[in-house]
Coordinates of C-alpha atoms and ligand atoms in Angstrom, one line a residue:
M16 CA 148.2 69.0 51.2
A17 CA 148.8 65.9 48.9
D18 CA 152.0 65.5 47.4
R19 CA 151.3 65.7 43.6
R20 CA 154.9 65.1 42.4
P21 CA 155.4 62.4 39.9
S22 CA 156.2 59.1 41.8
M23 CA 159.7 58.3 42.3
V24 CA 159.1 54.8 41.6
L25 CA 160.2 53.7 38.1
P26 CA 157.7 52.1 35.9
N27 CA 158.2 48.4 35.8
P28 CA 159.8 47.8 32.6
I29 CA 158.8 44.0 32.1
F30 CA 156.8 43.3 29.1
E31 CA 155.0 40.1 29.2
G32 CA 155.3 38.5 25.7
S33 CA 153.3 35.4 26.3
E34 CA 149.9 35.8 24.6
K35 CA 146.4 34.8 25.6
R36 CA 144.4 33.8 22.4
V37 CA 140.7 33.2 22.0
E38 CA 139.1 31.6 19.1
I39 CA 135.4 31.8 18.6
D40 CA 133.4 30.2 15.9
F41 CA 129.7 31.5 15.4
A42 CA 126.8 29.9 13.6
P43 CA 125.1 32.4 11.4
S44 CA 121.2 32.6 11.1
A45 CA 118.9 33.6 8.5
S46 CA 119.4 37.4 9.5
T47 CA 123.0 37.3 9.3
P48 CA 124.7 39.5 6.8
A49 CA 126.8 37.4 4.2
A50 CA 130.1 39.4 5.6
G51 CA 129.2 37.9 9.0
L52 CA 131.5 39.2 11.9
R53 CA 133.2 41.2 9.0
A54 CA 130.3 43.4 9.1
L55 CA 131.1 44.7 12.7
S56 CA 132.2 48.2 12.5
R57 CA 135.5 49.9 13.1
A58 CA 133.8 51.6 16.1
Q59 CA 132.4 48.3 17.2
L60 CA 136.0 46.9 16.9
D61 CA 137.6 49.7 18.6
E62 CA 135.2 49.3 21.6
L63 CA 136.0 45.5 21.8
M64 CA 139.8 46.3 21.8
S65 CA 139.5 48.8 24.6
L66 CA 137.6 46.4 26.7
A67 CA 140.4 44.1 26.1
A68 CA 143.0 47.0 27.1
C69 CA 144.9 47.4 23.9
T70 CA 144.3 49.4 20.3
I71 CA 144.3 48.6 16.8
V72 CA 147.6 49.7 14.9
S73 CA 146.9 48.8 11.2
S74 CA 145.1 46.3 9.1
R75 CA 145.0 44.2 5.9
T76 CA 142.1 42.5 4.2
N77 CA 141.5 39.9 1.6
D78 CA 138.5 38.0 0.6
H79 CA 138.6 35.7 3.2
L80 CA 139.4 37.8 6.3
D81 CA 140.4 40.8 8.1
A82 CA 143.7 41.0 10.0
Y83 CA 144.7 43.7 12.6
V84 CA 147.8 44.5 14.1
L85 CA 147.3 45.7 17.5
S86 CA 149.2 47.3 20.3
E87 CA 149.5 43.9 21.8
S88 CA 149.5 41.5 19.1
S89 CA 146.8 40.5 16.7
L90 CA 143.0 40.2 15.7
F91 CA 141.7 38.2 13.0
V92 CA 138.2 38.4 11.7
Y93 CA 136.6 35.8 9.3
P94 CA 132.9 35.7 8.5
T95 CA 132.2 33.2 11.2
K96 CA 135.5 33.0 13.1
W97 CA 136.8 35.3 15.7
V98 CA 140.7 35.3 16.6
L99 CA 142.1 37.4 19.2
K100 CA 145.6 37.2 20.6
T101 CA 146.9 39.6 23.0
C102 CA 149.8 39.9 25.2
G103 CA 151.3 42.2 27.8
T104 CA 148.9 42.7 30.8
T105 CA 145.8 42.9 28.4
K106 CA 142.6 41.7 29.5
L107 CA 141.2 39.6 26.7
L108 CA 138.6 37.7 28.0
N109 CA 137.0 41.1 29.0
A110 CA 136.0 41.6 25.3
V111 CA 134.0 38.3 25.2
P112 CA 130.9 39.1 26.8
R113 CA 130.5 42.2 24.4
L114 CA 131.5 40.2 21.6
L115 CA 128.8 37.7 22.0
E116 CA 126.4 40.6 22.4
L117 CA 127.3 42.3 19.3
A118 CA 127.1 39.0 17.2
S119 CA 123.8 38.1 18.8
Q120 CA 122.0 41.3 18.7
G121 CA 123.4 43.0 15.8
L122 CA 124.4 40.1 13.4
G123 CA 122.2 37.3 14.5
M124 CA 124.9 34.8 15.3
A125 CA 125.4 32.5 18.2
P126 CA 128.8 31.0 19.2
R127 CA 129.2 27.3 18.3
R128 CA 132.8 26.7 19.6
C129 CA 135.2 28.4 21.5
K130 CA 138.9 27.5 22.1
Y131 CA 140.9 29.5 24.4
S132 CA 144.9 28.9 24.7
R133 CA 147.9 30.3 26.1
A134 CA 151.5 29.3 27.1
S135 CA 152.6 29.7 30.5
F136 CA 152.9 33.5 31.5
L137 CA 156.5 34.5 31.9
F138 CA 155.5 36.8 34.7
P139 CA 152.3 35.5 36.1
E140 CA 152.3 38.0 39.2
Q141 CA 151.9 40.7 36.9
Q142 CA 148.8 39.8 35.2
P143 CA 145.4 41.3 36.2
A144 CA 142.7 38.8 37.4
P145 CA 141.7 36.4 36.6
Y146 CA 145.0 35.4 34.7
R147 CA 147.0 36.2 37.8
E148 CA 145.0 33.6 39.9
G149 CA 145.8 30.5 37.2
F150 CA 144.3 28.7 34.2
D151 CA 141.3 27.5 36.2
Q152 CA 139.9 30.8 36.9
E153 CA 140.2 31.8 33.1
A154 CA 138.5 28.3 32.1
R155 CA 135.7 29.1 34.8
F156 CA 135.2 32.5 33.3
L157 CA 134.7 30.8 29.8
R158 CA 132.4 28.3 31.0
T159 CA 130.1 31.1 32.2
H160 CA 129.9 32.0 28.5
F161 CA 130.3 28.8 26.7
G162 CA 129.3 26.2 29.1
H163 CA 126.2 25.6 27.2
L164 CA 128.1 24.4 24.4
G165 CA 128.4 20.4 24.3
N166 CA 129.9 19.1 27.4
G167 CA 130.1 22.4 28.7
G168 CA 133.9 22.7 27.9
S169 CA 137.1 20.9 28.9
A170 CA 140.3 22.4 30.0
Y171 CA 143.9 20.9 29.6
V172 CA 147.4 21.8 30.5
L173 CA 150.1 20.2 28.3
G174 CA 153.8 19.9 29.0
D175 CA 156.2 19.3 31.8
M176 CA 155.5 21.2 34.9
F177 CA 159.2 21.9 35.6
N178 CA 160.9 22.1 32.2
G179 CA 159.9 24.7 29.8
L180 CA 156.3 26.2 29.2
Q181 CA 153.0 24.8 29.7
W182 CA 150.1 25.0 27.1
H183 CA 146.7 25.7 28.4
V184 CA 143.8 24.9 26.7
Y185 CA 140.0 25.3 27.0
V186 CA 137.7 24.2 24.4
A187 CA 133.8 23.8 24.0
D188 CA 132.1 22.9 21.0
A189 CA 128.3 22.8 20.4
H190 CA 128.8 19.7 18.4
G191 CA 131.2 17.8 20.9
A192 CA 132.9 15.1 19.4
D193 CA 130.1 14.4 16.9
A194 CA 131.8 12.2 14.3
A195 CA 129.0 13.2 11.6
Y196 CA 129.7 16.9 12.0
A197 CA 131.9 18.4 9.5
P198 CA 133.4 22.1 10.2
P199 CA 131.5 24.6 8.0
S200 CA 134.5 25.0 5.6
G201 CA 134.5 21.3 5.0
R202 CA 137.9 21.0 6.1
P203 CA 139.8 21.1 9.5
F204 CA 141.3 24.2 10.8
H205 CA 144.9 23.7 11.3
K206 CA 147.2 26.0 13.8
F207 CA 150.8 26.1 14.3
E208 CA 152.1 28.0 17.1
V209 CA 155.6 28.6 18.3
C210 CA 156.7 30.4 21.5
M211 CA 160.2 31.2 22.1
T212 CA 162.1 32.6 25.1
D213 CA 165.7 34.0 25.7
L214 CA 166.0 35.0 22.2
C215 CA 169.8 35.4 20.8
R216 CA 170.9 39.0 21.5
V217 CA 172.1 39.5 18.0
A218 CA 168.8 38.2 16.3
A219 CA 166.8 40.4 18.6
A220 CA 168.8 43.3 18.0
A221 CA 167.2 43.4 14.4
F222 CA 163.9 44.5 16.2
Y223 CA 165.1 47.7 17.8
R224 CA 164.5 51.1 16.1
D225 CA 167.9 52.5 17.2
N226 CA 169.7 49.9 15.6
P227 CA 172.0 51.5 13.2
A228 CA 171.1 48.8 10.8
F229 CA 167.4 49.6 11.2
V230 CA 165.8 50.9 7.8
S231 CA 162.2 50.1 8.0
A232 CA 159.7 47.4 9.3
A233 CA 159.5 45.9 5.6
R234 CA 163.3 45.7 5.5
T235 CA 163.5 44.0 8.9
T236 CA 160.7 41.4 7.7
T237 CA 162.9 40.5 4.7
D238 CA 166.3 40.9 6.4
T239 CA 165.5 38.5 9.3
G240 CA 163.9 36.0 7.1
I241 CA 160.7 36.4 8.2
R242 CA 159.1 37.2 4.8
G243 CA 160.2 34.1 3.6
L244 CA 158.4 31.8 6.2
V245 CA 155.1 32.3 4.2
P246 CA 155.9 33.5 0.7
G247 CA 153.3 35.4 -1.0
A248 CA 151.6 36.4 2.2
D249 CA 150.2 40.1 2.1
I250 CA 152.4 41.6 5.1
D251 CA 151.4 44.3 7.6
D252 CA 154.5 44.5 9.8
Y253 CA 155.3 47.4 12.6
V254 CA 158.4 48.0 14.7
F255 CA 157.7 49.6 17.9
E256 CA 159.5 52.6 19.4
P257 CA 161.9 51.9 20.8
C258 CA 161.6 48.3 20.0
G259 CA 159.3 45.4 19.5
Y260 CA 157.9 43.8 16.4
S261 CA 154.5 42.8 15.2
M262 CA 153.2 41.3 12.0
N263 CA 150.4 39.8 10.2
G264 CA 150.7 38.2 6.8
I265 CA 147.6 36.7 5.2
L266 CA 147.5 34.3 2.3
G267 CA 143.9 33.1 1.1
G268 CA 142.3 31.8 4.3
G269 CA 145.5 31.4 6.3
F270 CA 147.5 34.0 8.1
I271 CA 151.1 34.0 9.7
T272 CA 151.3 36.3 12.7
I273 CA 154.7 37.0 14.6
H274 CA 155.1 39.2 17.7
I275 CA 158.5 40.0 19.2
T276 CA 159.5 41.3 22.5
P277 CA 163.3 41.7 22.1
E278 CA 164.2 43.2 25.4
D279 CA 166.9 41.5 27.1
G280 CA 165.9 39.7 30.2
F281 CA 162.3 39.0 29.1
S282 CA 162.9 38.7 25.5
Y283 CA 160.0 36.5 23.8
A284 CA 158.9 35.8 20.2
S285 CA 155.6 33.9 18.9
V286 CA 155.0 32.7 15.3
E287 CA 151.5 31.5 14.5
V288 CA 150.9 29.8 11.3
T289 CA 147.2 29.1 10.9
G290 CA 144.3 28.2 8.5
F291 CA 146.4 26.5 6.0
D292 CA 145.8 23.2 4.7
A293 CA 147.8 20.1 6.2
D294 CA 150.0 20.0 3.3
A295 CA 150.7 23.5 3.0
F296 CA 153.7 23.1 5.0
C297 CA 156.0 20.8 7.1
P298 CA 155.8 21.8 10.6
A299 CA 159.1 20.3 11.5
D300 CA 160.5 22.2 8.6
M301 CA 158.7 25.2 9.6
L302 CA 159.9 25.2 13.2
A303 CA 163.8 24.8 12.1
R304 CA 163.3 27.9 9.9
I305 CA 161.7 29.8 12.9
A306 CA 164.3 28.6 15.4
A307 CA 167.1 29.6 13.0
I308 CA 165.9 33.0 12.8
F309 CA 165.6 33.7 16.5
R310 CA 168.1 31.2 18.0
P311 CA 166.0 31.0 21.4
G312 CA 167.3 29.5 24.5
S313 CA 164.0 27.6 24.6
L314 CA 161.2 27.0 22.5
S315 CA 157.6 25.2 22.3
A316 CA 155.4 24.5 19.5
S317 CA 151.8 23.4 19.6
L318 CA 150.0 21.9 16.6
S319 CA 146.2 21.5 16.7
V320 CA 143.6 20.5 14.2
D321 CA 139.8 20.6 15.0
A322 CA 137.6 17.9 13.7
A323 CA 140.7 15.7 13.3
S324 CA 139.0 12.3 13.4
R325 CA 136.5 13.2 10.8
C326 CA 138.8 15.0 8.4
G327 CA 141.9 13.0 9.1
G328 CA 144.0 15.6 10.3
Y329 CA 146.0 13.4 12.9
A330 CA 148.8 12.9 10.6
W331 CA 149.7 16.6 10.8
G332 CA 149.5 16.8 14.3
S333 CA 152.9 15.5 15.1
L334 CA 156.5 16.7 14.5
A335 CA 159.0 14.7 12.5
A336 CA 162.3 16.1 14.2
P337 CA 163.2 18.7 16.8
P338 CA 165.1 21.8 15.2
P339 CA 168.3 21.3 14.5
G340 CA 170.5 22.1 17.8
Y341 CA 167.7 21.4 20.2
G342 CA 166.3 18.4 22.1
V343 CA 162.9 17.5 23.0
Q344 CA 162.2 18.1 26.6
S345 CA 158.4 17.1 26.6
A346 CA 155.8 15.9 23.9
T347 CA 152.3 15.7 24.8
A348 CA 149.3 15.0 22.7
Q349 CA 145.9 15.6 23.7
E350 CA 142.6 14.2 22.2
L351 CA 140.0 16.8 22.8
A352 CA 136.6 16.2 24.0
T353 CA 135.3 18.3 21.0
G354 CA 137.0 15.7 18.5
G355 CA 140.1 17.8 17.5
R356 CA 143.7 17.3 18.8
V357 CA 146.6 19.3 20.4
S358 CA 150.1 18.4 20.3
Y359 CA 152.5 20.2 22.3
Y360 CA 156.3 19.8 22.3
T361 CA 158.9 21.6 24.5
F362 CA 162.7 22.1 23.3
G363 CA 165.8 22.9 25.0
P364 CA 169.3 23.0 23.7
D365 CA 170.3 19.6 22.6
P366 CA 173.7 18.8 24.7
A367 CA 174.2 16.0 22.3
A368 CA 174.3 18.4 19.6
G369 CA 177.3 20.4 20.8
A370 CA 179.9 20.0 23.4
P371 CA 180.9 23.1 26.0
A372 CA 181.3 26.3 24.4
G373 CA 184.2 26.8 22.2
V374 CA 184.0 23.2 20.9
D375 CA 180.6 23.4 19.7
D376 CA 181.0 23.0 16.2
A377 CA 177.9 21.1 15.6
A378 CA 175.6 23.8 17.1
S379 CA 177.7 26.6 15.5
S380 CA 177.0 25.0 12.1
R381 CA 173.4 25.6 12.8
C382 CA 173.2 28.7 14.6
S383 CA 175.6 31.9 14.5
S384 CA 175.7 31.7 18.5
P385 CA 178.0 29.0 19.1
G386 CA 177.2 29.2 23.2
L387 CA 173.6 27.7 22.3
A388 CA 174.5 24.3 23.6
A389 CA 176.3 25.9 26.5
A390 CA 172.9 27.5 27.5
A391 CA 171.9 28.0 31.2
P392 CA 170.1 25.1 32.8
R393 CA 168.6 23.2 29.8
G394 CA 165.2 24.3 28.9
V395 CA 164.4 25.9 32.4
L396 CA 162.4 29.2 31.6
R397 CA 164.6 31.9 33.1
H398 CA 162.2 33.5 35.3
M399 CA 163.3 37.1 36.5
P400 CA 160.8 38.4 38.7
S401 CA 162.9 40.9 40.3
F402 CA 163.8 42.6 37.1
S403 CA 163.3 46.2 37.8
S404 CA 165.8 48.6 36.2
A405 CA 166.3 49.7 32.5
P406 CA 166.2 46.4 30.2
S407 CA 169.2 47.6 28.6
S408 CA 171.3 48.0 31.7
S409 CA 170.4 44.5 33.0
F410 CA 171.2 41.2 31.8
D411 CA 171.5 37.5 32.8
S412 CA 175.0 36.0 32.5
G413 CA 173.4 32.7 31.9
S414 CA 173.2 33.6 28.1
S415 CA 172.2 31.4 25.5
C416 CA 174.4 32.8 22.8
D417 CA 177.9 34.1 23.2
D418 CA 177.0 37.6 21.7
R419 CA 176.0 38.3 25.1
S420 CA 179.4 38.9 26.3
I421 CA 179.0 42.4 24.5
A422 CA 177.4 43.5 27.7
S423 CA 179.9 43.3 30.4
G424 CA 179.3 42.3 33.8
D425 CA 180.5 45.5 35.2
E426 CA 177.8 47.3 33.6
G427 CA 175.2 45.2 34.9
E428 CA 176.3 45.1 38.4
G429 CA 176.6 48.9 38.4
A430 CA 173.0 49.4 37.5
A431 CA 171.8 46.7 39.8
T432 CA 173.5 48.1 42.8
G433 CA 172.1 51.2 42.1
A434 CA 175.1 53.3 41.0
G435 CA 172.6 55.9 39.6
K436 CA 171.0 56.6 36.5
A437 CA 174.1 57.9 34.9
A438 CA 175.8 54.5 35.3
A439 CA 172.6 52.9 34.0
A440 CA 172.5 55.2 30.9
A441 CA 176.2 54.6 30.3
A442 CA 175.8 51.0 30.4
A443 CA 172.7 51.3 28.0
R444 CA 174.9 53.1 25.7
A445 CA 177.7 50.6 25.6
W446 CA 175.1 47.8 25.4
A447 CA 173.8 49.6 22.3
K448 CA 177.2 50.2 21.0
G449 CA 178.2 46.6 21.5
L450 CA 175.0 45.6 19.5
A451 CA 175.9 47.7 16.8
L452 CA 179.1 46.4 16.4
S453 CA 178.0 43.0 17.0
M454 CA 175.5 43.6 14.1
K455 CA 178.3 44.9 11.8
R456 CA 180.3 42.0 12.4
V457 CA 177.6 39.5 11.5
R458 CA 176.6 41.3 8.6
F459 CA 180.1 41.6 7.3
E460 CA 180.4 37.9 7.8
D461 CA 177.1 37.5 5.9
D462 CA 178.6 39.5 2.9
E463 CA 181.4 37.2 2.9
S464 CA 179.3 34.3 2.6
G465 CA 177.4 35.9 -0.5
G466 CA 174.6 36.9 1.6
A467 CA 173.5 33.5 1.8
A468 CA 172.5 33.7 5.7
S469 CA 170.2 36.5 5.2
S470 CA 168.1 34.9 2.3
G471 CA 168.4 31.5 3.5
A472 CA 164.5 31.2 4.6
A473 CA 163.3 32.8 1.3
S474 CA 162.2 29.5 -0.1
D475 CA 158.9 28.0 -0.6
L476 CA 156.5 26.6 2.3
G477 CA 157.8 23.4 3.1
S478 CA 161.1 23.4 1.5
P479 CA 163.7 22.2 4.1
V480 CA 166.1 24.8 6.1
A481 CA 169.7 24.4 5.0
A482 CA 172.0 23.6 7.8
G483 CA 173.6 26.9 8.9
A484 CA 170.7 29.0 7.4
A485 CA 170.9 31.2 10.5
V486 CA 169.4 34.7 9.6
V487 CA 170.6 37.8 11.1
Ligands
SAM517 C1 155.1 44.5 20.0 S1 154.5 43.8 21.2 C2 154.7 42.2 20.8 C3 154.0 41.3 21.8 C4 154.1 39.8 21.7 N1 153.0 39.2 22.0 C5 155.3 39.3 22.2 O1 155.7 39.1 22.8 O2 156.3 39.4 21.6 C6 155.4 44.1 22.6 C7 157.0 44.7 22.2 O3 156.8 45.9 21.9 C8 157.0 47.0 22.7 N2 156.4 48.1 22.7 C9 156.7 49.4 22.4 N3 155.7 50.2 22.4 C10 154.6 49.4 22.6 C11 153.4 49.7 22.8 N4 152.9 50.9 22.9 N5 152.6 48.7 23.2 C12 152.9 47.6 23.5 N6 153.9 47.1 23.3 C13 155.0 48.0 23.0 C14 157.3 46.3 24.1 O4 158.5 46.7 25.1 C15 157.7 44.9 23.6 O5 159.0 44.6 23.0

């Protein structure tokens, strides 16, 4: 008789934070309802999300778009634009054929442009096909659905192969690089996307529900400085159990979306600010404010604009400066065959910004993690394919911020050598306790400074980041 006892193999706790993102623009026809894609029913959206292997958690709506927080990232639906961003082991592309079918049969809409992008996966071997097999397979899949647009689609990989993440882009456009063509909105669509790995532990602790300082998702959004990134946005935020954070903020036709995987060993956060005018904010300032919130070991930024040559969007597509405490590892600009442009930057701790740990005054003035500049190999993504125990009992001593000393080496080794569940649980408790103490310490320091740190980012879009405006 078959053994029906539960498997003794522990579920793999790794969570892939790095998102896949598809943006599809549709051309309406005479039969298209005024709401366009927004006329899709909730049942149809649920069907599409289940094809992509995720679910809708909550939603917000305004005159311009509908924004959905998903179990794995976000969905944005405009009348003629669909933006789906999913992480983990989701199957985002599986939803594409059905979406095209629903748009065509139910709404009389045909795709006119598709842009697919993603950073490198942190754990590619965990991905289902076709993602596991490499970007060319994803691009081939997209060509089967959008190959009839323009030149059939172009695929690019930006960044340095050995340092930091790469940025993968596939784009196909019915109008190609036609200089006479203007987007239906009459203005280019700007996107600013930041991906961060190796988050500072103290910063990441804010996104745990069992953190004693946790009150509500709304408080987390405010206290971390996230709310201040796009002041006035209508925010839909969610803190997962036991950890993880997702938010959408919508303002006019633009949105901000943030997704955080705080687990040590594979921590990751992404921030996207999209659909705003080029002069709504300064990308370099925004990046500095984002870096001050998460204090990551490495980060990358992608700026993209469609129809740039026609709409004068080029100026926006570059960063004036790296975020304080970081140096540029790679900078790549790609003119798209479809007339737009993508610029991609990767950053690592800047050795010039600080000396070895302990004498790192420059870095500590920008980040409450004095060890930042003494991080493990500059900008090298710390890929941990063998991570296989409870996240809280495992850690990498090559930390990017000195708060990591709160988890002692002994605890980590005990779990790693199979000292048993009890040891792992004890390690987890000690870790959590350490986090709590550390949180208290940092909060106390904030109080002494008049709370300036926690409100440092709550200023207008485009305002510069004050040095030392680290937010906890
Ligand atoms: C909130 S989502 C954010 C995804 C985003 N792309 C990112 O990387 O950070 C992932 C985080 O939520 C946690 N989480 C908790 N419950 C979850 C659920 N039901 N589905 C997906 N993630 C969940 C994961 O462990 C992870 O820390």
